[in-house]
Coordinates of C-alpha atoms in Angstrom, one line a residue:
M1 CA -9.6 -9.8 -48.8
A2 CA -8.8 -9.1 -45.3
D3 CA -6.6 -5.8 -44.5
A4 CA -2.9 -7.0 -44.7
S5 CA -2.0 -4.2 -42.0
V6 CA -4.0 -6.0 -39.3
K7 CA -2.0 -8.1 -37.0
K8 CA -4.1 -11.0 -35.7
S9 CA -3.7 -12.5 -32.1
P10 CA -4.1 -15.8 -31.3
L11 CA -6.7 -14.8 -28.4
G12 CA -8.8 -12.9 -31.2
F13 CA -9.3 -9.6 -29.4
W14 CA -5.9 -8.2 -29.7
S15 CA -6.1 -7.2 -33.7
S16 CA -4.9 -3.8 -34.4
S17 CA -3.7 -1.9 -37.5
S18 CA -1.6 1.2 -38.3
H19 CA -4.8 3.3 -38.0
R20 CA -6.8 1.7 -35.1
H21 CA -5.7 0.5 -31.5
S22 CA -7.2 -3.1 -30.5
P23 CA -9.4 -3.2 -27.6
V24 CA -6.5 -4.5 -25.4
E25 CA -4.3 -1.7 -26.2
D26 CA -7.0 1.1 -25.5
V27 CA -7.5 -0.9 -21.9
Q28 CA -3.7 -0.4 -21.4
G29 CA -3.6 3.0 -22.8
I30 CA -6.5 4.2 -20.4
A31 CA -5.1 2.1 -17.5
A32 CA -1.9 3.7 -17.7
G33 CA -2.7 7.5 -18.5
S34 CA -4.9 7.2 -15.8
M35 CA -2.1 5.8 -13.3
L36 CA 0.1 8.7 -14.3
A37 CA -2.6 11.3 -14.1
A38 CA -3.5 10.3 -10.4
L39 CA 0.4 10.0 -9.6
G40 CA 0.6 13.9 -10.9
V41 CA -2.5 14.9 -8.7
T42 CA -0.8 13.4 -6.0
M43 CA 2.2 15.5 -6.1
L44 CA 0.3 18.5 -6.7
A45 CA -2.1 17.8 -3.9
K46 CA 0.9 17.0 -1.4
A47 CA 2.6 20.6 -2.3
G48 CA -1.1 22.3 -1.9
L49 CA -0.8 23.1 -5.6
L50 CA -3.7 23.9 -8.3
I51 CA -4.1 23.3 -11.8
G52 CA -6.7 24.3 -14.4
G53 CA -10.0 22.5 -15.4
T54 CA -12.3 20.5 -13.3
A55 CA -9.4 19.0 -11.7
G56 CA -8.2 22.7 -10.5
L57 CA -12.0 23.0 -9.5
G58 CA -11.6 19.9 -7.5
F59 CA -8.6 21.1 -5.7
L60 CA -10.5 24.3 -4.9
I61 CA -13.4 22.4 -3.3
R62 CA -10.8 20.0 -1.5
Y63 CA -8.9 22.7 0.0
S64 CA -11.7 25.1 0.9
T65 CA -14.2 22.2 2.4
G66 CA -11.9 19.2 3.2
L67 CA -13.9 16.9 0.8
S68 CA -12.4 13.9 -1.0
F69 CA -10.6 15.2 -4.2
G70 CA -11.5 11.8 -5.7
L71 CA -15.0 12.3 -5.0
V72 CA -15.3 15.6 -6.0
F73 CA -13.4 15.1 -9.2
F74 CA -15.7 12.5 -10.3
V75 CA -19.1 14.4 -9.5
L76 CA -17.8 17.6 -11.3
N77 CA -17.3 15.5 -14.5
L78 CA -20.9 14.0 -14.5
P79 CA -22.5 16.9 -16.3
F80 CA -20.1 16.8 -19.0
Y81 CA -20.5 13.2 -20.4
W82 CA -24.1 14.5 -22.0
V83 CA -22.0 17.0 -23.9
A84 CA -19.3 14.3 -24.7
Y85 CA -21.7 12.0 -26.0
R86 CA -23.5 14.5 -28.2
R87 CA -20.3 16.0 -29.5
L88 CA -17.7 13.0 -29.5
G89 CA -19.7 10.0 -29.7
P90 CA -20.5 6.8 -27.4
A91 CA -17.4 5.2 -27.5
F92 CA -15.4 8.6 -26.4
T93 CA -17.9 8.9 -23.7
L94 CA -17.6 5.5 -22.1
K95 CA -13.8 5.7 -22.2
T96 CA -13.7 9.0 -20.7
F97 CA -16.1 8.0 -17.9
A98 CA -13.6 5.0 -17.3
A99 CA -10.7 7.2 -17.3
V100 CA -12.1 9.7 -14.9
A101 CA -13.5 6.9 -12.7
L102 CA -10.2 5.1 -12.4
T103 CA -8.2 8.5 -11.8
S104 CA -10.6 9.3 -9.0
G105 CA -10.0 6.2 -7.2
L106 CA -6.4 6.0 -7.6
T107 CA -6.2 9.5 -6.1
E108 CA -7.9 8.3 -3.2
I109 CA -5.5 5.1 -3.0
L110 CA -2.2 6.6 -3.7
P111 CA -1.7 8.9 -0.8
G112 CA -1.4 5.7 1.5
A113 CA 0.6 3.7 -1.1
V114 CA 3.2 6.5 -2.4
V115 CA 4.3 8.7 0.6
F116 CA 6.3 11.9 0.2
D117 CA 7.7 13.3 3.2
H118 CA 8.3 16.5 1.5
I119 CA 8.1 18.0 -2.0
H120 CA 9.2 21.2 -3.1
P121 CA 6.2 23.3 -4.6
V122 CA 8.4 24.0 -7.7
A123 CA 9.5 20.1 -8.0
A124 CA 5.8 19.3 -7.6
A125 CA 4.9 21.8 -10.3
L126 CA 7.2 20.4 -12.7
F127 CA 7.0 16.6 -12.1
G128 CA 3.5 16.6 -11.4
G129 CA 2.4 18.8 -14.3
L130 CA 4.5 16.4 -16.6
L131 CA 3.0 13.3 -15.3
L132 CA -0.5 14.8 -15.5
G133 CA 0.1 15.8 -19.0
T134 CA 1.7 12.4 -19.9
G135 CA -1.2 10.9 -18.7
M136 CA -3.8 13.0 -20.5
L137 CA -1.7 12.4 -23.8
A138 CA -2.0 8.8 -23.4
L139 CA -5.8 9.1 -23.0
F140 CA -6.1 11.5 -26.0
R141 CA -4.2 8.9 -28.2
H142 CA -6.9 6.4 -27.1
R143 CA -9.8 8.5 -28.0
A144 CA -10.4 9.4 -24.2
S145 CA -9.9 12.5 -21.9
L146 CA -10.2 13.2 -18.2
G147 CA -13.5 15.1 -19.1
G148 CA -14.2 18.7 -18.0
F149 CA -13.9 22.0 -19.7
G150 CA -12.2 20.6 -22.8
I151 CA -15.5 18.9 -23.7
L152 CA -17.6 21.9 -22.7
A153 CA -15.2 24.1 -24.8
L154 CA -15.6 21.8 -27.8
Y155 CA -19.6 21.9 -27.5
L156 CA -19.5 25.7 -27.2
Q157 CA -17.3 26.1 -30.7
D158 CA -19.7 23.9 -32.4
R159 CA -22.8 25.6 -30.9
F160 CA -21.8 29.5 -31.0
G161 CA -18.5 29.4 -33.0
W162 CA -16.6 30.4 -29.9
R163 CA -13.1 29.4 -30.2
A164 CA -12.3 26.4 -28.0
G165 CA -9.0 27.3 -27.2
F166 CA -10.1 30.9 -26.0
V167 CA -13.0 29.2 -23.9
Q168 CA -10.5 26.8 -22.3
L169 CA -8.1 29.3 -21.3
G170 CA -10.7 31.5 -20.1
L171 CA -12.4 28.8 -17.7
D172 CA -8.8 27.5 -16.4
G173 CA -8.1 31.5 -15.9
L174 CA -11.2 31.6 -13.9
V175 CA -10.3 28.6 -11.7
L176 CA -6.8 30.1 -11.1
A177 CA -8.3 33.5 -10.3
L178 CA -10.5 31.7 -7.7
S179 CA -7.5 30.0 -6.1
F180 CA -6.5 33.5 -4.6
F181 CA -9.1 33.0 -1.9
V182 CA -7.5 29.6 -0.9
A183 CA -3.5 30.0 -1.6
S184 CA -0.7 32.0 -1.3
P185 CA 0.7 33.9 -4.3
Y186 CA 3.8 31.9 -4.2
V187 CA 1.6 28.7 -4.5
I188 CA -0.4 30.5 -7.1
L189 CA 2.9 30.9 -9.2
C190 CA 3.8 27.5 -8.7
S191 CA 0.4 26.4 -9.6
I192 CA 0.7 28.4 -13.0
L193 CA 4.3 26.6 -13.6
A194 CA 2.3 23.3 -13.2
A195 CA -0.3 24.5 -15.8
V196 CA 2.3 25.7 -18.3
T197 CA 4.2 22.4 -17.9
L198 CA 1.3 20.4 -18.5
N199 CA -0.1 22.5 -21.5
L200 CA 3.6 22.5 -23.0
T201 CA 3.7 19.0 -22.9
L202 CA 0.3 18.6 -24.6
A203 CA 1.0 21.2 -27.1
I204 CA 4.3 19.7 -28.1
N205 CA 3.5 16.0 -28.2
H206 CA -0.1 15.8 -29.4
R207 CA -0.3 16.4 -33.0
T208 CA -3.1 14.4 -34.9
D209 CA -1.4 14.9 -38.1
R210 CA 1.7 12.9 -36.8
Y211 CA -0.5 10.4 -34.7
I212 CA -3.6 9.2 -36.2
V213 CA -4.4 5.8 -34.7
R214 CA -8.1 5.8 -33.4

């Protein structure tokens, strides 16, 4: 007997249940999460701010070399896909690859499509951090991510027993420490505010015991 909780679509590919997203829902969720994340990155970049993770490392390379953030962010994430495949499976890896590629592409397009004449660093930290966190939250709920240090932290926890949270914190702290070479103390403080806003958004809203759809 078919699961009564599954809602069939006349198109046949929009079948979902209370425990599983449909392919169409996954596509929409990954697209929406990537769009929000890219807009958040655009706001942070306009104010010259940084963030933790591979996005923060991408900002550091962009500010110090002038290279495209989208290209740098995409390349930085390439080594993590093998870890993601081994640790979290092919579906997660493919979705994450799609999210990173889309976010990278959008960060190249948005500065010409959404133009900010001026944005205060504190406003950029709050709104950019919130948008980036909300985008990541949408991706998490569709079993995807923006790649990077989070995947590595999970792998190191499994391989060596290191606490993933402490590994993530250490790597993010290293990125912010390196930012002293390319940014002023005020910019660094605003960047820390952006990181806090992002992580609070995730910590408060991402609860696997409340949201169990896969």
